Amino acid sequence: MILPECLCKGLWCRMGFTGHLNGKMGKTMFCHRYKFMIHCVVHALSHRKGAYDETSDYIMNIITCLVLNIPYNVSKVIFEYLIENVKAGSTKYIMYPRFMMMMIDDQFKDIPKDANDVLGLRNMTADTISRLAKGPEPRVKRMICRINNPAYVAPENDAWRHGNSNSEYENEKMNEMTEKKTRCWFVKDGKRKRTPKTSPVVPIPKEPAPKIVVKGIVKGGVIRAFERTTTKIS
């Protein structure tokens, strides 16, 4: 299932996203509680080994479904990427979410491991949470939808809020969004379309650097002073 881009970004605005909707969708643009939730989903379910501050399109889909209480086939997403990595014929076939490593360890307890190649996991503490609090925190947003109410029922017709919702409206921020028709990670005929590692950024034109011109020093690629000196010596 592919969620419309406007549905994902509309919900993210409700959650307090403070960045540009046409740029990178980073977890740093949320208050600490939502930032921590996105941090956990990215680390647990993404198929990457870096750039954890940014969220891919399919991670946005998963988070949107978790918050709105919409069923989503997470297993299909994971195995699609596993199959793609195997077919790529490179060492990337070993890239998979961390929770799958836990499943493998549970089923095969005697698999030899290189201690220098295993990333140790620690329980979340106040110290590790404090690392997520870099810079000023965006305005705190209250928990909404399924996170606040386990019995929450998702809105119909690809809406990200019910008509009688009492949370702040995000229409003004949504006006800046330019929908990208090609950002689905599956295409309609069922063939796979690779998700870019990062969302495209709106380019900002740069002013050309001023040219520094020193008159009377260069003539045909040869310094005039050197040319005069050479003439006197000869």
XYZ file of C-alpha atoms in Angstrom, residues 53-232:
180
model
C 18.546 11.875 10.813
C 16.633 11.658 7.510
C 13.561 9.567 6.790
C 12.985 7.756 3.514
C 9.579 7.790 1.863
C 8.654 4.283 3.016
C 9.600 5.138 6.611
C 7.238 8.118 6.367
C 4.525 5.674 5.261
C 5.169 3.380 8.226
C 5.155 6.199 10.780
C 1.977 7.665 9.292
C 0.229 4.294 9.567
C 1.431 3.793 13.146
C 0.083 7.174 14.219
C -3.218 6.970 12.311
C -3.808 3.293 13.182
C -3.818 2.176 9.531
C -2.804 -1.435 8.676
C 0.508 -1.576 6.810
C 2.484 -4.541 5.477
C 5.888 -3.787 7.007
C 7.147 -7.318 6.255
C 6.638 -6.777 2.525
C 8.719 -3.610 2.650
C 11.568 -5.361 4.462
C 11.679 -8.417 2.227
C 11.426 -6.342 -0.944
C 14.636 -4.575 0.054
C 16.289 -7.845 1.063
C 15.513 -9.346 -2.353
C 16.788 -6.233 -4.099
C 20.086 -6.369 -2.203
C 20.566 -10.053 -3.041
C 19.923 -9.436 -6.740
C 22.372 -6.535 -6.715
C 25.220 -9.054 -6.397
C 27.124 -7.091 -3.773
C 27.833 -7.336 -0.058
C 24.756 -5.208 0.610
C 22.723 -8.399 0.837
C 23.635 -8.487 4.554
C 21.899 -5.161 5.186
C 18.665 -5.732 7.064
C 16.848 -4.175 10.036
C 18.198 -4.859 13.494
C 15.165 -6.727 14.731
C 15.853 -9.404 12.093
C 19.274 -9.927 13.663
C 17.481 -10.619 16.931
C 15.308 -13.224 15.205
C 18.356 -14.883 13.645
C 20.188 -14.938 16.990
C 17.177 -16.553 18.625
C 16.932 -19.321 16.018
C 20.677 -19.917 15.541
C 22.399 -19.314 18.851
C 25.874 -20.573 17.878
C 26.566 -18.399 14.842
C 30.203 -17.230 15.076
C 30.589 -13.455 15.226
C 33.533 -11.134 14.894
C 33.596 -8.968 18.010
C 35.089 -6.107 15.996
C 32.238 -6.227 13.490
C 29.264 -6.366 15.855
C 27.565 -3.152 16.893
C 26.661 -3.411 20.552
C 23.207 -2.239 21.587
C 22.536 -0.552 24.905
C 19.306 0.123 26.711
C 17.883 3.610 26.318
C 18.808 5.779 29.288
C 18.552 9.438 30.217
C 22.069 9.891 28.853
C 21.292 8.437 25.430
C 18.022 10.356 25.194
C 19.892 13.586 25.961
C 21.928 13.062 22.787
C 18.758 13.615 20.782
C 18.303 17.051 22.348
C 20.788 19.052 20.307
C 19.877 22.676 19.839
C 16.630 24.372 20.849
C 13.594 22.109 20.920
C 10.762 22.918 18.498
C 7.483 23.863 20.124
C 6.125 20.869 22.028
C 3.191 19.147 20.352
C 0.848 16.875 22.241
C 0.498 13.224 21.333
C -2.291 12.639 18.811
C -4.311 9.859 17.152
C -3.330 6.264 17.956
C -0.429 7.342 20.197
C -2.818 9.206 22.482
C -5.831 6.900 22.172
C -5.391 3.134 21.526
C -8.989 2.953 20.249
C -8.434 5.686 17.650
C -10.059 5.057 14.251
C -8.291 6.430 11.178
C -10.075 9.083 9.065
C -11.455 8.055 5.679
C -10.639 9.302 2.169
C -6.900 9.790 2.759
C -7.518 12.460 5.393
C -5.010 13.012 8.201
C -7.554 14.402 10.681
C -11.228 14.018 11.540
C -13.548 16.929 10.885
C -14.158 17.412 14.619
C -10.469 17.262 15.541
C -9.476 19.801 18.178
C -5.790 20.015 17.256
C -4.268 22.989 15.493
C -4.802 23.236 11.755
C -1.855 23.005 9.403
C -3.424 24.387 6.217
C -1.065 27.361 6.065
C 2.038 25.177 6.185
C 0.592 22.662 3.710
C 0.227 25.465 1.151
C 4.004 25.432 0.647
C 4.034 21.766 -0.413
C 4.692 20.859 -4.053
C 3.544 17.285 -4.635
C 6.077 15.072 -6.397
C 4.325 12.563 -8.636
C 7.346 10.224 -8.873
C 8.138 9.648 -5.196
C 6.363 6.289 -4.799
C 8.667 3.414 -3.998
C 6.463 1.017 -5.996
C 5.075 1.713 -9.461
C 1.614 0.650 -10.590
C 2.706 -2.287 -12.748
C 4.320 -3.959 -9.741
C 7.930 -3.407 -10.744
C 10.259 -2.043 -8.123
C 11.333 1.575 -8.165
C 14.249 2.419 -5.930
C 13.702 5.004 -3.233
C 16.288 7.781 -3.194
C 18.424 7.849 -0.063
C 17.429 11.412 0.626
C 14.569 13.563 -0.511
C 15.416 16.082 -3.236
C 16.206 19.551 -1.962
C 14.916 22.702 -3.588
C 18.049 24.356 -5.096
C 18.971 27.822 -3.863
C 20.670 29.978 -6.536
C 24.055 31.340 -5.529
C 25.398 34.730 -6.515
C 28.532 34.519 -8.679
C 31.755 35.406 -6.901
C 33.155 38.816 -7.940
C 36.012 38.653 -10.434
C 39.301 40.219 -9.387
C 41.045 41.901 -12.325
C 44.574 43.286 -11.974
C 45.346 45.502 -14.943
C 48.666 45.554 -16.690
C 50.226 42.358 -15.404
C 49.383 39.668 -17.907
C 49.834 39.780 -21.657
C 49.183 36.668 -23.721
C 49.736 34.435 -20.698
C 53.204 35.913 -19.939
C 53.903 38.436 -17.189
C 54.934 41.753 -18.716
C 57.526 42.490 -16.043
C 59.157 39.130 -16.735
C 58.983 39.857 -20.465
C 60.803 43.206 -20.025
C 63.450 41.642 -17.777
C 64.107 38.885 -20.288
C 64.528 41.455 -23.064
C 67.167 43.437 -21.104
